[in-house]
JSON list of C-alpha atoms in Angstrom, two decimals:
[
{"chain": "A", "resi": 1, "resn": "MET", "atom": "CA", "xyz": [-8.16, -46.89, -26.23]},
{"chain": "A", "resi": 2, "resn": "ASP", "atom": "CA", "xyz": [-4.66, -44.70, -26.96]},
{"chain": "A", "resi": 3, "resn": "LYS", "atom": "CA", "xyz": [-7.13, -42.36, -27.86]},
{"chain": "A", "resi": 4, "resn": "ALA", "atom": "CA", "xyz": [-8.45, -42.42, -24.74]},
{"chain": "A", "resi": 5, "resn": "TYR", "atom": "CA", "xyz": [-5.61, -41.69, -22.77]},
{"chain": "A", "resi": 6, "resn": "ALA", "atom": "CA", "xyz": [-4.00, -39.03, -25.21]},
{"chain": "A", "resi": 7, "resn": "ASP", "atom": "CA", "xyz": [-7.46, -37.20, -24.13]},
{"chain": "A", "resi": 8, "resn": "LYS", "atom": "CA", "xyz": [-7.02, -38.31, -20.32]},
{"chain": "A", "resi": 9, "resn": "ALA", "atom": "CA", "xyz": [-3.51, -36.71, -20.74]},
{"chain": "A", "resi": 10, "resn": "ARG", "atom": "CA", "xyz": [-4.89, -33.42, -22.53]},
{"chain": "A", "resi": 11, "resn": "ALA", "atom": "CA", "xyz": [-7.55, -32.89, -19.68]},
{"chain": "A", "resi": 12, "resn": "GLY", "atom": "CA", "xyz": [-5.34, -32.78, -17.30]},
{"chain": "A", "resi": 13, "resn": "VAL", "atom": "CA", "xyz": [-3.04, -30.48, -18.99]},
{"chain": "A", "resi": 14, "resn": "VAL", "atom": "CA", "xyz": [-5.63, -27.72, -19.53]},
{"chain": "A", "resi": 15, "resn": "GLY", "atom": "CA", "xyz": [-6.72, -28.04, -15.69]},
{"chain": "A", "resi": 16, "resn": "GLU", "atom": "CA", "xyz": [-2.88, -27.43, -14.90]},
{"chain": "A", "resi": 17, "resn": "ALA", "atom": "CA", "xyz": [-2.76, -24.65, -17.01]},
{"chain": "A", "resi": 18, "resn": "LEU", "atom": "CA", "xyz": [-6.40, -23.03, -16.06]},
{"chain": "A", "resi": 19, "resn": "THR", "atom": "CA", "xyz": [-4.92, -23.64, -11.97]},
{"chain": "A", "resi": 20, "resn": "GLN", "atom": "CA", "xyz": [-1.73, -21.97, -12.84]},
{"chain": "A", "resi": 21, "resn": "ALA", "atom": "CA", "xyz": [-3.64, -19.13, -14.95]},
{"chain": "A", "resi": 22, "resn": "ASP", "atom": "CA", "xyz": [-5.87, -18.91, -11.86]},
{"chain": "A", "resi": 23, "resn": "ARG", "atom": "CA", "xyz": [-2.76, -18.04, -10.06]},
{"chain": "A", "resi": 24, "resn": "ALA", "atom": "CA", "xyz": [-1.27, -15.39, -12.22]},
{"chain": "A", "resi": 25, "resn": "VAL", "atom": "CA", "xyz": [-4.84, -13.44, -11.63]},
{"chain": "A", "resi": 26, "resn": "ALA", "atom": "CA", "xyz": [-4.76, -13.68, -8.43]},
{"chain": "A", "resi": 27, "resn": "GLU", "atom": "CA", "xyz": [-1.40, -12.69, -7.88]},
{"chain": "A", "resi": 28, "resn": "ALA", "atom": "CA", "xyz": [-2.32, -9.31, -10.28]},
{"chain": "A", "resi": 29, "resn": "ARG", "atom": "CA", "xyz": [-5.30, -8.57, -8.26]},
{"chain": "A", "resi": 30, "resn": "ARG", "atom": "CA", "xyz": [-3.40, -8.53, -5.13]},
{"chain": "A", "resi": 31, "resn": "MET", "atom": "CA", "xyz": [-3.17, -4.71, -4.12]},
{"chain": "A", "resi": 32, "resn": "PRO", "atom": "CA", "xyz": [0.51, -3.76, -3.54]},
{"chain": "A", "resi": 33, "resn": "ASP", "atom": "CA", "xyz": [1.43, -2.25, -0.05]},
{"chain": "A", "resi": 34, "resn": "TYR", "atom": "CA", "xyz": [-0.25, 1.18, 0.65]},
{"chain": "A", "resi": 35, "resn": "PRO", "atom": "CA", "xyz": [2.05, 3.93, 0.37]},
{"chain": "A", "resi": 36, "resn": "PRO", "atom": "CA", "xyz": [3.44, 5.37, 3.69]},
{"chain": "A", "resi": 37, "resn": "ASP", "atom": "CA", "xyz": [2.89, 8.56, 3.20]},
{"chain": "A", "resi": 38, "resn": "CYS", "atom": "CA", "xyz": [-0.43, 7.90, 3.28]},
{"chain": "A", "resi": 39, "resn": "ARG", "atom": "CA", "xyz": [-0.24, 6.61, 7.26]},
{"chain": "A", "resi": 40, "resn": "ARG", "atom": "CA", "xyz": [1.33, 9.99, 7.80]},
{"chain": "A", "resi": 41, "resn": "HIS", "atom": "CA", "xyz": [-0.48, 12.18, 10.58]},
{"chain": "A", "resi": 42, "resn": "HIS", "atom": "CA", "xyz": [-0.51, 15.59, 10.88]},
{"chain": "A", "resi": 43, "resn": "HIS", "atom": "CA", "xyz": [-0.46, 18.05, 13.97]},
{"chain": "A", "resi": 44, "resn": "SER", "atom": "CA", "xyz": [-1.30, 21.69, 14.29]},
{"chain": "A", "resi": 45, "resn": "GLY", "atom": "CA", "xyz": [1.63, 22.34, 16.45]},
{"chain": "A", "resi": 46, "resn": "VAL", "atom": "CA", "xyz": [-0.45, 25.00, 18.48]},
{"chain": "A", "resi": 47, "resn": "LYS", "atom": "CA", "xyz": [1.18, 25.59, 21.69]},
{"chain": "A", "resi": 48, "resn": "LEU", "atom": "CA", "xyz": [-0.52, 27.16, 25.25]},
{"chain": "A", "resi": 49, "resn": "GLY", "atom": "CA", "xyz": [-0.08, 30.53, 24.87]},
{"chain": "A", "resi": 50, "resn": "ASP", "atom": "CA", "xyz": [-0.29, 30.77, 21.26]},
{"chain": "A", "resi": 51, "resn": "LYS", "atom": "CA", "xyz": [-2.88, 33.74, 20.46]},
{"chain": "A", "resi": 52, "resn": "LEU", "atom": "CA", "xyz": [-6.12, 32.85, 19.16]},
{"chain": "A", "resi": 53, "resn": "GLY", "atom": "CA", "xyz": [-5.19, 33.96, 15.23]},
{"chain": "A", "resi": 54, "resn": "VAL", "atom": "CA", "xyz": [-2.04, 32.26, 15.64]},
{"chain": "A", "resi": 55, "resn": "ALA", "atom": "CA", "xyz": [-3.38, 28.84, 16.69]},
{"chain": "A", "resi": 56, "resn": "ASN", "atom": "CA", "xyz": [-6.51, 28.47, 14.16]},
{"chain": "A", "resi": 57, "resn": "LYS", "atom": "CA", "xyz": [-3.81, 29.35, 11.28]},
{"chain": "A", "resi": 58, "resn": "LYS", "atom": "CA", "xyz": [-2.12, 26.53, 12.57]},
{"chain": "A", "resi": 59, "resn": "ALA", "atom": "CA", "xyz": [-4.71, 24.21, 12.60]},
{"chain": "A", "resi": 60, "resn": "ASP", "atom": "CA", "xyz": [-6.37, 25.40, 9.33]},
{"chain": "A", "resi": 61, "resn": "LEU", "atom": "CA", "xyz": [-2.81, 24.47, 7.82]},
{"chain": "A", "resi": 62, "resn": "ALA", "atom": "CA", "xyz": [-2.32, 20.86, 9.30]},
{"chain": "A", "resi": 63, "resn": "LEU", "atom": "CA", "xyz": [-5.81, 20.62, 8.04]},
{"chain": "A", "resi": 64, "resn": "GLY", "atom": "CA", "xyz": [-5.09, 21.34, 4.86]},
{"chain": "A", "resi": 65, "resn": "ASP", "atom": "CA", "xyz": [-2.70, 19.21, 4.82]},
{"chain": "A", "resi": 66, "resn": "ALA", "atom": "CA", "xyz": [-4.39, 16.00, 6.33]},
{"chain": "A", "resi": 67, "resn": "ASN", "atom": "CA", "xyz": [-7.56, 16.95, 3.74]},
{"chain": "A", "resi": 68, "resn": "LYS", "atom": "CA", "xyz": [-4.49, 16.66, 0.36]},
{"chain": "A", "resi": 69, "resn": "GLN", "atom": "CA", "xyz": [-2.98, 13.60, 1.74]},
{"chain": "A", "resi": 70, "resn": "THR", "atom": "CA", "xyz": [-6.61, 11.92, 2.13]},
{"chain": "A", "resi": 71, "resn": "ASP", "atom": "CA", "xyz": [-7.32, 12.87, -1.62]},
{"chain": "A", "resi": 72, "resn": "ALA", "atom": "CA", "xyz": [-3.76, 11.68, -2.56]},
{"chain": "A", "resi": 73, "resn": "CYS", "atom": "CA", "xyz": [-4.08, 8.50, -1.11]},
{"chain": "A", "resi": 74, "resn": "ALA", "atom": "CA", "xyz": [-8.05, 8.11, -2.22]},
{"chain": "A", "resi": 75, "resn": "GLY", "atom": "CA", "xyz": [-6.87, 8.53, -5.83]},
{"chain": "A", "resi": 76, "resn": "TRP", "atom": "CA", "xyz": [-4.19, 6.41, -5.24]},
{"chain": "A", "resi": 77, "resn": "TYR", "atom": "CA", "xyz": [-6.33, 3.61, -3.80]},
{"chain": "A", "resi": 78, "resn": "ASP", "atom": "CA", "xyz": [-9.40, 4.03, -6.71]},
{"chain": "A", "resi": 79, "resn": "THR", "atom": "CA", "xyz": [-6.71, 3.84, -9.82]},
{"chain": "A", "resi": 80, "resn": "THR", "atom": "CA", "xyz": [-5.20, 0.96, -7.91]},
{"chain": "A", "resi": 81, "resn": "LYS", "atom": "CA", "xyz": [-8.11, -0.69, -7.07]},
{"chain": "A", "resi": 82, "resn": "ALA", "atom": "CA", "xyz": [-9.78, -0.32, -11.01]},
{"chain": "A", "resi": 83, "resn": "ALA", "atom": "CA", "xyz": [-6.35, -1.61, -12.27]},
{"chain": "A", "resi": 84, "resn": "ARG", "atom": "CA", "xyz": [-6.97, -5.34, -10.81]},
{"chain": "A", "resi": 85, "resn": "GLU", "atom": "CA", "xyz": [-10.68, -5.64, -10.40]},
{"chain": "A", "resi": 86, "resn": "PRO", "atom": "CA", "xyz": [-11.72, -7.37, -13.05]},
{"chain": "A", "resi": 87, "resn": "LYS", "atom": "CA", "xyz": [-13.12, -5.61, -16.32]}
]
């Protein structure tokens, strides 16, 4: 009878250890906060009366900045997600 109680106690310890391990894995896989810079918006700064060439250049520069930001944030996300996904 003592062996049965000991086995039952060990089973309870194992169950609690598995629960704690599951919590630790879930916490490790939680995504960190999204970088604030990735939420930034870009504006062309084109003003009424700007010459067409100037307006085009401003818009092109703003679009280039937005694309660089998108690439950087996508890279951050892909790397972060890959580190947290099960292997």
